[in-house]
Amino acid sequence: MDEPAVIGRRVQRLRAQLGLTQRQLAEPAYTPAYVSTLESGKVRPSEAALRHLAERLGTTYEELTTGRPAALATELRLGLTDAQRALATGEADEAAVRYRHLLTEAELHGFDEERAEALLGLGDCALETGELADAIRHFEACEEILAAEPLPRRARAIRGRAVAHILAGELRYACYLLESTIDELGISGLADPEALVLLYAAVIGPYLDMGALARAARAAELALALAPQVSDPALVAGMHRQVARTFLAEGRTADADASLAKAQSIYRQLRLRTDLAHCHWMRGYVYAQEGELDAAERELRTARDMLAAKRAALFTAQVEVELADVLRRRGQHAQAMALLTPLTELGDQHGAVHAGGAHRLLGLIFEERGEPEQAEEHYVTALGLLERSGASGDVADLCRLLGDLLRRTGRVEAALDAYRTGLGHRAAPGTTTLGPAPMPPRV
């Protein structure tokens, strides 16, 4: 509610617009003197008085006390729903325009809840288009608005910020954000199932990239256990998509494919095109692991075309790494290199992990073509990128490839150094250097 002086001026303005005297506005419940005192800001009116005046002035209690148009909150919520639908169907640029307009309106009239939702939407749009610094800024601003709210209300913003750091290759910090939030939810007794599924699904990817297989499996197990308590179908589908990754890491390809099929079914029903593209991407990876390269290429090309059509540049680049690997395994080196060469420019701007993956594949191609010097150059570049990101499993595999190459070219001591580096990253399988895993919540 605004200050008495502000409300008084508003009452006076609305009364003048309607051509009412203070007596006409006041009677029969109040006196003209009371209205005069109220309009001068010398009295704090009661709720009953304000509701009486609002009715006589042809407005609502909320508009009279805050100055906000009566239907604006509803209009903003409808606009947020439309923007969310545009983003879900892959129209990230259009959605961002809508969210920015809604944010301006919400800020102008002091609607904090709608401001927070608009910032969340802008953050998700920025993730889609690969503008990671903007995404982090939007999610942090959302967290500031919701600072006084219970932690589950901030979970989406925290998860969004963590995903931005994951895409930037900052895996360890992303795990810290997600794990500390999970722990805080448990300690505070606010173990909200939807918030926990959101956070557990998000932490699976960086766990796997860091070689923390046991933690990834545990996160997947807890997410699956909580899923029946979650009412948001898109969240459940996203959880199944991430759980499929743990099944793949455990060699359970049939279970992985089943999880992806569940996610695809939900996404089709909801018409979430970008998320459906991610399912095609993951199924392509499953087929590649099984050696079904034709099917893998078909799924990955479908995912790539769907994401590229929606200008999801960063995710398109990630799919291209997987597709290039399939093409390499099929002996189509020229096509694979055409995909990979532009990706080496990603570097730290959009995440070291994907640029490192591109350099690793180029190293394999050059090695298969009998060009060891170029292969070594790409392996070393990839090693530097992946070590900075903390992707322990990928670093260990890369050290093995580099060590084998050095050994074949007669540099035994250098090969031993590479192997030792790889062993250091695999010294404690299923763990990270992040400290204790989060405690399972009591829901």
Short mmCIF file of C-alpha atoms in Angstrom, two decimals:
data_model
loop_
_atom_site.label_atom_id
_atom_site.label_comp_id
_atom_site.label_asym_id
_atom_site.label_seq_id
_atom_site.Cartn_x
_atom_site.Cartn_y
_atom_site.Cartn_z
CA MET A 1 0.00 0.00 0.00
CA ASP A 2 1.24 3.50 -0.83
CA GLU A 3 1.80 6.26 1.70
CA PRO A 4 -1.29 8.22 2.92
CA ALA A 5 -0.25 11.36 1.00
CA VAL A 6 0.01 9.40 -2.26
CA ILE A 7 -3.36 7.70 -1.71
CA GLY A 8 -4.93 11.08 -0.81
CA ARG A 9 -3.75 12.67 -4.06
CA ARG A 10 -5.07 9.68 -5.99
CA VAL A 11 -8.51 9.94 -4.34
CA GLN A 12 -8.62 13.68 -5.10
CA ARG A 13 -7.65 13.13 -8.76
CA LEU A 14 -10.22 10.37 -9.32
CA ARG A 15 -12.95 12.41 -7.55
CA ALA A 16 -12.22 15.43 -9.75
CA GLN A 17 -12.32 13.29 -12.91
CA LEU A 18 -15.82 12.10 -11.94
CA GLY A 19 -16.99 15.60 -10.95
CA LEU A 20 -17.91 14.56 -7.40
CA THR A 21 -17.88 16.79 -4.36
CA GLN A 22 -16.28 15.60 -1.14
CA ARG A 23 -19.78 15.27 0.35
CA GLN A 24 -21.00 13.13 -2.57
CA LEU A 25 -17.97 10.87 -2.22
CA ALA A 26 -18.21 10.59 1.56
CA GLU A 27 -21.89 9.97 2.21
CA PRO A 28 -23.55 8.06 3.69
CA ALA A 29 -20.75 6.31 5.59
CA TYR A 30 -18.28 9.20 6.09
CA THR A 31 -18.20 12.97 6.40
CA PRO A 32 -16.84 15.55 3.92
CA ALA A 33 -14.30 16.58 6.58
CA TYR A 34 -12.93 13.02 6.71
CA VAL A 35 -12.50 12.97 2.92
CA SER A 36 -10.78 16.37 3.07
CA THR A 37 -8.36 15.13 5.74
CA LEU A 38 -7.71 11.95 3.76
CA GLU A 39 -7.02 13.83 0.52
CA SER A 40 -4.51 16.06 2.30
CA GLY A 41 -2.62 12.97 3.51
CA LYS A 42 -3.11 13.77 7.19
CA VAL A 43 -4.79 10.48 8.07
CA ARG A 44 -4.07 6.83 7.32
CA PRO A 45 -7.42 5.50 6.05
CA SER A 46 -8.77 2.15 7.16
CA GLU A 47 -9.33 -0.69 4.74
CA ALA A 48 -13.08 -0.29 5.12
CA ALA A 49 -12.89 3.40 4.21
CA LEU A 50 -10.73 2.71 1.18
CA ARG A 51 -13.04 -0.02 -0.06
CA HIS A 52 -16.00 2.37 0.29
CA LEU A 53 -14.17 5.10 -1.62
CA ALA A 54 -12.97 2.68 -4.31
CA GLU A 55 -16.53 1.57 -4.97
CA ARG A 56 -17.77 5.18 -5.22
CA LEU A 57 -14.85 6.09 -7.51
CA GLY A 58 -15.48 3.14 -9.85
CA THR A 59 -12.14 1.47 -9.22
CA THR A 60 -10.74 -1.42 -7.18
CA TYR A 61 -9.25 -1.43 -3.70
CA GLU A 62 -5.89 -2.58 -5.11
CA GLU A 63 -5.76 0.16 -7.75
CA LEU A 64 -6.73 2.83 -5.24
CA THR A 65 -4.08 1.76 -2.70
CA THR A 66 -1.24 0.97 -5.12
CA GLY A 67 -1.99 2.85 -8.33
CA ARG A 68 -1.79 -0.34 -10.33
CA PRO A 69 -4.41 -0.85 -13.04
CA ALA A 70 -6.92 -3.41 -11.86
CA ALA A 71 -6.42 -5.94 -14.66
CA LEU A 72 -2.68 -5.42 -15.12
CA ALA A 73 -1.55 -8.34 -12.95
CA THR A 74 -3.78 -10.72 -14.89
CA GLU A 75 -2.58 -9.29 -18.21
CA LEU A 76 1.05 -9.71 -17.13
CA ARG A 77 0.48 -13.33 -16.11
CA LEU A 78 -1.21 -14.06 -19.45
CA GLY A 79 1.71 -12.42 -21.22
CA LEU A 80 4.21 -14.51 -19.26
CA THR A 81 2.34 -17.67 -20.25
CA ASP A 82 2.46 -16.67 -23.93
CA ALA A 83 6.18 -15.88 -23.71
CA GLN A 84 6.86 -19.21 -22.01
CA ARG A 85 4.96 -21.01 -24.77
CA ALA A 86 7.02 -19.21 -27.43
CA LEU A 87 10.25 -20.26 -25.71
CA ALA A 88 9.07 -23.86 -25.27
CA THR A 89 8.34 -24.15 -28.98
CA GLY A 90 11.82 -22.91 -29.84
CA GLU A 91 11.13 -19.23 -30.58
CA ALA A 92 13.75 -17.89 -28.16
CA ASP A 93 14.22 -14.51 -29.87
CA GLU A 94 10.48 -13.79 -29.96
CA ALA A 95 10.10 -14.95 -26.36
CA ALA A 96 12.93 -12.65 -25.24
CA VAL A 97 11.21 -9.63 -26.82
CA ARG A 98 8.00 -10.48 -24.96
CA TYR A 99 9.79 -11.06 -21.65
CA ARG A 100 11.62 -7.72 -21.89
CA HIS A 101 8.33 -5.86 -22.47
CA LEU A 102 6.70 -7.67 -19.55
CA LEU A 103 9.68 -6.93 -17.31
CA THR A 104 9.39 -3.22 -18.08
CA GLU A 105 5.68 -3.21 -17.27
CA ALA A 106 6.19 -5.19 -14.06
CA GLU A 107 8.98 -2.86 -12.91
CA LEU A 108 6.91 0.24 -13.71
CA HIS A 109 4.02 -0.90 -11.53
CA GLY A 110 5.97 -2.73 -8.82
CA PHE A 111 4.85 -6.31 -9.49
CA ASP A 112 7.78 -8.22 -7.96
CA GLU A 113 6.45 -11.72 -8.64
CA GLU A 114 5.94 -10.97 -12.32
CA ARG A 115 9.35 -9.25 -12.50
CA ALA A 116 10.96 -12.42 -11.16
CA GLU A 117 9.13 -14.60 -13.71
CA ALA A 118 10.14 -12.31 -16.57
CA LEU A 119 13.79 -12.43 -15.47
CA LEU A 120 13.62 -16.23 -15.27
CA GLY A 121 12.27 -16.29 -18.81
CA LEU A 122 14.99 -13.95 -20.07
CA GLY A 123 17.59 -16.17 -18.41
CA ASP A 124 16.19 -19.26 -20.13
CA CYS A 125 16.16 -17.41 -23.47
CA ALA A 126 19.80 -16.46 -23.00
CA LEU A 127 20.70 -20.09 -22.22
CA GLU A 128 18.95 -21.14 -25.42
CA THR A 129 20.91 -18.67 -27.55
CA GLY A 130 24.23 -19.25 -25.77
CA GLU A 131 24.50 -15.79 -24.17
CA LEU A 132 25.77 -17.18 -20.88
CA ALA A 133 26.86 -13.94 -19.18
CA ASP A 134 23.41 -12.45 -19.82
CA ALA A 135 21.77 -15.62 -18.50
CA ILE A 136 23.73 -15.46 -15.24
CA ARG A 137 22.89 -11.76 -14.85
CA HIS A 138 19.15 -12.39 -15.30
CA PHE A 139 19.08 -15.33 -12.89
CA GLU A 140 21.03 -13.39 -10.25
CA ALA A 141 18.59 -10.47 -10.56
CA CYS A 142 15.70 -12.90 -10.09
CA GLU A 143 17.33 -14.32 -6.96
CA GLU A 144 17.69 -10.80 -5.55
CA ILE A 145 13.98 -10.10 -6.01
CA LEU A 146 13.09 -13.41 -4.33
CA ALA A 147 15.69 -13.10 -1.56
CA ALA A 148 13.03 -12.96 1.17
CA GLU A 149 11.02 -15.85 -0.30
CA PRO A 150 11.36 -19.50 0.81
CA LEU A 151 14.23 -21.35 -0.87
CA PRO A 152 12.01 -23.52 -3.13
CA ARG A 153 10.83 -20.30 -4.86
CA ARG A 154 14.45 -19.52 -5.74
CA ALA A 155 15.31 -23.04 -6.95
CA ARG A 156 14.57 -22.33 -10.62
CA ALA A 157 16.82 -19.27 -10.65
CA ILE A 158 19.64 -21.14 -8.89
CA ARG A 159 19.29 -24.08 -11.27
CA GLY A 160 19.36 -21.69 -14.26
CA ARG A 161 22.53 -20.02 -13.00
CA ALA A 162 24.14 -23.43 -12.45
CA VAL A 163 23.25 -24.54 -16.00
CA ALA A 164 24.88 -21.39 -17.37
CA HIS A 165 28.09 -22.26 -15.50
CA ILE A 166 27.88 -25.86 -16.77
CA LEU A 167 27.63 -24.65 -20.36
CA ALA A 168 30.58 -22.34 -19.71
CA GLY A 169 32.63 -25.35 -18.59
CA GLU A 170 32.66 -24.32 -14.91
CA LEU A 171 31.52 -27.71 -13.67
CA ARG A 172 32.89 -27.59 -10.14
CA TYR A 173 31.21 -24.27 -9.31
CA ALA A 174 27.93 -25.49 -10.83
CA CYS A 175 28.05 -28.57 -8.59
CA TYR A 176 28.72 -26.36 -5.59
CA LEU A 177 25.65 -24.22 -6.35
CA LEU A 178 23.36 -27.22 -6.81
CA GLU A 179 24.70 -29.30 -3.91
CA SER A 180 24.63 -26.43 -1.42
CA THR A 181 21.02 -25.65 -2.38
CA ILE A 182 20.01 -29.31 -1.97
CA ASP A 183 21.67 -29.37 1.46
CA GLU A 184 20.00 -26.11 2.49
CA LEU A 185 16.59 -27.45 1.47
CA GLY A 186 17.15 -30.48 3.69
CA ILE A 187 18.50 -28.53 6.66
CA SER A 188 15.72 -25.95 6.54
CA GLY A 189 12.98 -28.57 6.33
CA LEU A 190 11.81 -27.16 2.98
CA ALA A 191 12.41 -30.35 0.99
CA ASP A 192 9.98 -29.47 -1.77
CA PRO A 193 9.76 -32.41 -4.28
CA GLU A 194 9.60 -30.23 -7.41
CA ALA A 195 12.58 -28.13 -6.33
CA LEU A 196 14.59 -31.25 -5.48
CA VAL A 197 13.82 -33.02 -8.77
CA LEU A 198 14.81 -29.85 -10.64
CA LEU A 199 18.14 -29.67 -8.77
CA TYR A 200 18.96 -33.40 -8.87
CA ALA A 201 18.28 -33.54 -12.62
CA ALA A 202 20.55 -30.54 -13.19
CA VAL A 203 23.48 -31.95 -11.20
CA ILE A 204 23.60 -35.32 -13.02
CA GLY A 205 25.33 -33.91 -16.11
CA PRO A 206 28.27 -32.21 -14.37
CA TYR A 207 28.70 -35.22 -12.07
CA LEU A 208 29.13 -37.47 -15.10
CA ASP A 209 31.45 -35.03 -16.84
CA MET A 210 33.61 -34.92 -13.71
CA GLY A 211 33.70 -38.71 -13.38
CA ALA A 212 31.54 -38.74 -10.25
CA LEU A 213 29.51 -41.74 -11.41
CA ALA A 214 28.34 -42.81 -7.94
CA ARG A 215 26.98 -39.36 -7.18
CA ALA A 216 25.25 -39.17 -10.56
CA ALA A 217 23.60 -42.55 -9.97
CA ARG A 218 22.46 -41.51 -6.49
CA ALA A 219 21.03 -38.22 -7.80
CA ALA A 220 19.14 -40.13 -10.50
CA GLU A 221 17.80 -42.61 -7.93
CA LEU A 222 16.51 -39.82 -5.67
CA ALA A 223 14.98 -37.92 -8.59
CA LEU A 224 13.12 -41.02 -9.76
CA ALA A 225 11.84 -41.64 -6.23
CA LEU A 226 10.50 -38.08 -5.98
CA ALA A 227 8.99 -37.94 -9.48
CA PRO A 228 5.53 -39.31 -8.49
CA GLN A 229 5.10 -36.24 -6.24
CA VAL A 230 5.78 -33.80 -9.10
CA SER A 231 2.82 -32.34 -10.98
CA ASP A 232 4.75 -30.53 -13.75
CA PRO A 233 5.01 -32.95 -16.73
CA ALA A 234 7.78 -30.96 -18.43
CA LEU A 235 9.89 -31.21 -15.27
CA VAL A 236 9.33 -34.99 -15.12
CA ALA A 237 10.31 -35.30 -18.79
CA GLY A 238 13.50 -33.31 -18.19
CA MET A 239 14.32 -35.55 -15.24
CA HIS A 240 13.92 -38.69 -17.41
CA ARG A 241 16.22 -37.13 -20.01
CA GLN A 242 18.97 -36.62 -17.46
CA VAL A 243 18.45 -39.99 -15.74
CA ALA A 244 19.02 -41.63 -19.13
CA ARG A 245 22.59 -40.31 -18.97
CA THR A 246 23.29 -42.27 -15.78
CA PHE A 247 21.85 -45.42 -17.35
CA LEU A 248 24.21 -44.95 -20.29
CA ALA A 249 27.19 -44.48 -17.97
CA GLU A 250 26.25 -47.77 -16.29
CA GLY A 251 25.91 -49.56 -19.63
CA ARG A 252 22.11 -49.89 -19.30
CA THR A 253 21.27 -48.74 -22.82
CA ALA A 254 17.79 -50.31 -22.87
CA ASP A 255 16.85 -48.44 -19.67
CA ALA A 256 18.32 -45.24 -21.11
CA ASP A 257 16.27 -45.61 -24.29
CA ALA A 258 13.13 -46.29 -22.24
CA SER A 259 13.68 -43.11 -20.20
CA LEU A 260 14.18 -41.10 -23.37
CA ALA A 261 11.02 -42.57 -24.89
CA LYS A 262 9.04 -41.40 -21.84
CA ALA A 263 10.52 -37.92 -22.13
CA GLN A 264 9.81 -37.77 -25.88
CA SER A 265 6.20 -38.78 -25.36
CA ILE A 266 5.64 -35.98 -22.84
CA TYR A 267 7.39 -33.38 -25.00
CA ARG A 268 5.29 -34.30 -28.02
CA GLN A 269 2.09 -33.97 -26.00
CA LEU A 270 3.21 -30.58 -24.68
CA ARG A 271 4.60 -29.53 -28.09
CA LEU A 272 7.93 -28.56 -26.52
CA ARG A 273 10.00 -28.61 -29.68
CA THR A 274 13.40 -27.66 -28.25
CA ASP A 275 13.19 -30.29 -25.53
CA LEU A 276 12.08 -32.85 -28.11
CA ALA A 277 15.21 -32.01 -30.09
CA HIS A 278 17.29 -32.80 -27.00
CA CYS A 279 15.65 -36.24 -26.84
CA HIS A 280 16.58 -36.93 -30.47
CA TRP A 281 20.10 -35.87 -29.54
CA MET A 282 20.30 -38.27 -26.61
CA ARG A 283 18.80 -41.14 -28.60
CA GLY A 284 21.43 -40.53 -31.27
CA TYR A 285 24.06 -40.87 -28.59
CA VAL A 286 22.49 -44.13 -27.38
CA TYR A 287 22.53 -45.56 -30.91
CA ALA A 288 26.15 -44.47 -31.34
CA GLN A 289 27.14 -46.30 -28.16
CA GLU A 290 25.47 -49.43 -29.52
CA GLY A 291 27.31 -49.12 -32.84
CA GLU A 292 24.10 -48.40 -34.80
CA LEU A 293 25.70 -45.55 -36.73
CA ASP A 294 23.00 -45.09 -39.39
CA ALA A 295 20.32 -44.62 -36.75
CA ALA A 296 22.66 -42.43 -34.67
CA GLU A 297 23.36 -40.13 -37.61
CA ARG A 298 19.66 -39.86 -38.41
CA GLU A 299 18.70 -38.89 -34.85
CA LEU A 300 21.59 -36.44 -34.44
CA ARG A 301 20.86 -34.72 -37.76
CA THR A 302 17.22 -34.38 -36.74
CA ALA A 303 18.25 -32.81 -33.42
CA ARG A 304 20.75 -30.51 -35.13
CA ASP A 305 18.25 -29.29 -37.71
CA MET A 306 15.56 -28.68 -35.08
CA LEU A 307 17.93 -26.70 -32.85
CA ALA A 308 19.55 -24.77 -35.69
CA ALA A 309 16.11 -23.75 -36.99
CA LYS A 310 15.38 -22.22 -33.59
CA ARG A 311 18.77 -20.45 -33.41
CA ALA A 312 19.86 -22.45 -30.37
CA ALA A 313 23.49 -21.92 -31.34
CA LEU A 314 25.21 -23.39 -28.31
CA PHE A 315 23.13 -26.57 -28.19
CA THR A 316 23.51 -26.94 -31.97
CA ALA A 317 27.27 -26.87 -31.51
CA GLN A 318 27.10 -29.59 -28.87
CA VAL A 319 25.09 -31.85 -31.17
CA GLU A 320 27.59 -31.22 -33.96
CA VAL A 321 30.37 -32.67 -31.79
CA GLU A 322 28.38 -35.90 -31.40
CA LEU A 323 27.45 -35.98 -35.09
CA ALA A 324 31.07 -35.42 -36.12
CA ASP A 325 32.12 -38.41 -34.01
CA VAL A 326 29.58 -40.62 -35.81
CA LEU A 327 30.80 -39.35 -39.19
CA ARG A 328 34.42 -40.05 -38.16
CA ARG A 329 33.54 -43.59 -37.17
CA ARG A 330 31.91 -44.04 -40.57
CA GLY A 331 35.12 -42.90 -42.28
CA GLN A 332 33.69 -39.57 -43.46
CA HIS A 333 36.62 -37.52 -42.24
CA ALA A 334 36.11 -34.49 -44.49
CA GLN A 335 32.49 -34.01 -43.35
CA ALA A 336 33.46 -34.47 -39.71
CA MET A 337 36.26 -31.90 -39.96
CA ALA A 338 33.92 -29.41 -41.64
CA LEU A 339 31.68 -29.62 -38.58
CA LEU A 340 34.46 -29.56 -36.00
CA THR A 341 36.74 -26.78 -37.22
CA PRO A 342 34.32 -23.91 -36.43
CA LEU A 343 33.65 -25.42 -32.99
CA THR A 344 37.30 -25.05 -31.96
CA GLU A 345 36.66 -21.29 -31.84
CA LEU A 346 34.18 -21.70 -28.96
CA GLY A 347 36.95 -21.81 -26.37
CA ASP A 348 36.11 -20.30 -23.01
CA GLN A 349 33.49 -17.98 -24.49
CA HIS A 350 30.80 -20.65 -24.52
CA GLY A 351 32.43 -23.46 -22.59
CA ALA A 352 35.69 -25.31 -22.74
CA VAL A 353 34.09 -28.77 -22.69
CA HIS A 354 32.64 -28.58 -26.19
CA ALA A 355 35.68 -26.95 -27.76
CA GLY A 356 37.81 -29.58 -26.01
CA GLY A 357 35.61 -32.32 -27.47
CA ALA A 358 36.06 -30.86 -30.95
CA HIS A 359 39.87 -30.78 -30.58
CA ARG A 360 39.84 -34.37 -29.28
CA LEU A 361 37.94 -35.61 -32.32
CA LEU A 362 40.21 -33.67 -34.69
CA GLY A 363 43.16 -35.35 -32.98
CA LEU A 364 41.60 -38.78 -33.60
CA ILE A 365 40.97 -37.93 -37.26
CA PHE A 366 44.53 -36.75 -37.84
CA GLU A 367 45.86 -39.84 -36.05
CA GLU A 368 43.72 -42.10 -38.24
CA ARG A 369 45.06 -40.25 -41.30
CA GLY A 370 48.65 -40.88 -40.21
CA GLU A 371 49.46 -37.30 -39.23
CA PRO A 372 50.73 -37.64 -35.62
CA GLU A 373 52.07 -34.08 -35.22
CA GLN A 374 48.70 -32.49 -35.96
CA ALA A 375 46.98 -35.11 -33.77
CA GLU A 376 49.25 -34.31 -30.83
CA GLU A 377 48.63 -30.58 -31.23
CA HIS A 378 44.87 -31.08 -31.00
CA TYR A 379 45.15 -33.48 -28.05
CA VAL A 380 47.28 -31.03 -26.07
CA THR A 381 44.89 -28.15 -26.80
CA ALA A 382 41.93 -30.30 -25.77
CA LEU A 383 43.72 -31.33 -22.56
CA GLY A 384 44.22 -27.70 -21.52
CA LEU A 385 40.57 -26.85 -22.16
CA LEU A 386 39.18 -29.88 -20.36
CA GLU A 387 41.49 -29.59 -17.34
CA ARG A 388 40.24 -26.04 -16.73
CA SER A 389 36.64 -27.26 -16.82
CA GLY A 390 37.18 -30.09 -14.32
CA ALA A 391 35.83 -32.79 -16.70
CA SER A 392 37.87 -35.54 -15.06
CA GLY A 393 36.51 -38.46 -17.05
CA ASP A 394 37.19 -36.76 -20.37
CA VAL A 395 40.66 -35.69 -19.21
CA ALA A 396 41.56 -39.28 -18.25
CA ASP A 397 40.43 -40.59 -21.65
CA LEU A 398 42.35 -37.86 -23.43
CA CYS A 399 45.53 -38.59 -21.47
CA ARG A 400 45.26 -42.22 -22.57
CA LEU A 401 44.94 -41.18 -26.23
CA LEU A 402 47.87 -38.76 -25.93
CA GLY A 403 50.00 -41.33 -24.06
CA ASP A 404 49.33 -43.98 -26.72
CA LEU A 405 50.31 -41.54 -29.48
CA LEU A 406 53.52 -40.51 -27.70
CA ARG A 407 54.45 -44.14 -27.05
CA ARG A 408 53.94 -45.09 -30.72
CA THR A 409 56.19 -42.22 -31.78
CA GLY A 410 58.97 -43.39 -29.45
CA ARG A 411 58.62 -40.81 -26.63
CA VAL A 412 58.20 -43.23 -23.76
CA GLU A 413 58.91 -40.81 -20.88
CA ALA A 414 56.44 -38.26 -22.22
CA ALA A 415 53.89 -41.05 -22.66
CA LEU A 416 54.36 -42.11 -19.02
CA ASP A 417 53.79 -38.52 -17.88
CA ALA A 418 50.54 -38.42 -19.85
CA TYR A 419 49.39 -41.72 -18.36
CA ARG A 420 50.23 -40.53 -14.83
CA THR A 421 48.18 -37.37 -15.39
CA GLY A 422 45.24 -39.49 -16.53
CA LEU A 423 45.56 -41.80 -13.53
CA GLY A 424 45.50 -38.78 -11.24
CA HIS A 425 42.10 -37.86 -12.62
CA ARG A 426 40.82 -41.40 -12.17
CA ALA A 427 42.39 -42.09 -8.75
CA ALA A 428 39.06 -42.19 -6.93
CA PRO A 429 36.34 -43.45 -9.26
CA GLY A 430 32.85 -42.17 -8.51
CA THR A 431 34.00 -39.22 -6.44
CA THR A 432 34.98 -35.61 -6.90
CA THR A 433 37.04 -33.21 -4.83
CA LEU A 434 33.87 -31.34 -3.92
CA GLY A 435 33.65 -32.71 -0.41
CA PRO A 436 30.78 -34.78 1.05
CA ALA A 437 27.81 -35.45 -1.17
CA PRO A 438 24.55 -33.73 -0.21
CA MET A 439 22.44 -35.57 2.36
CA PRO A 440 19.32 -37.29 0.98
CA PRO A 441 16.29 -35.14 1.84
CA ARG A 442 13.44 -36.10 4.13
CA VAL A 443 10.33 -35.42 2.07
#
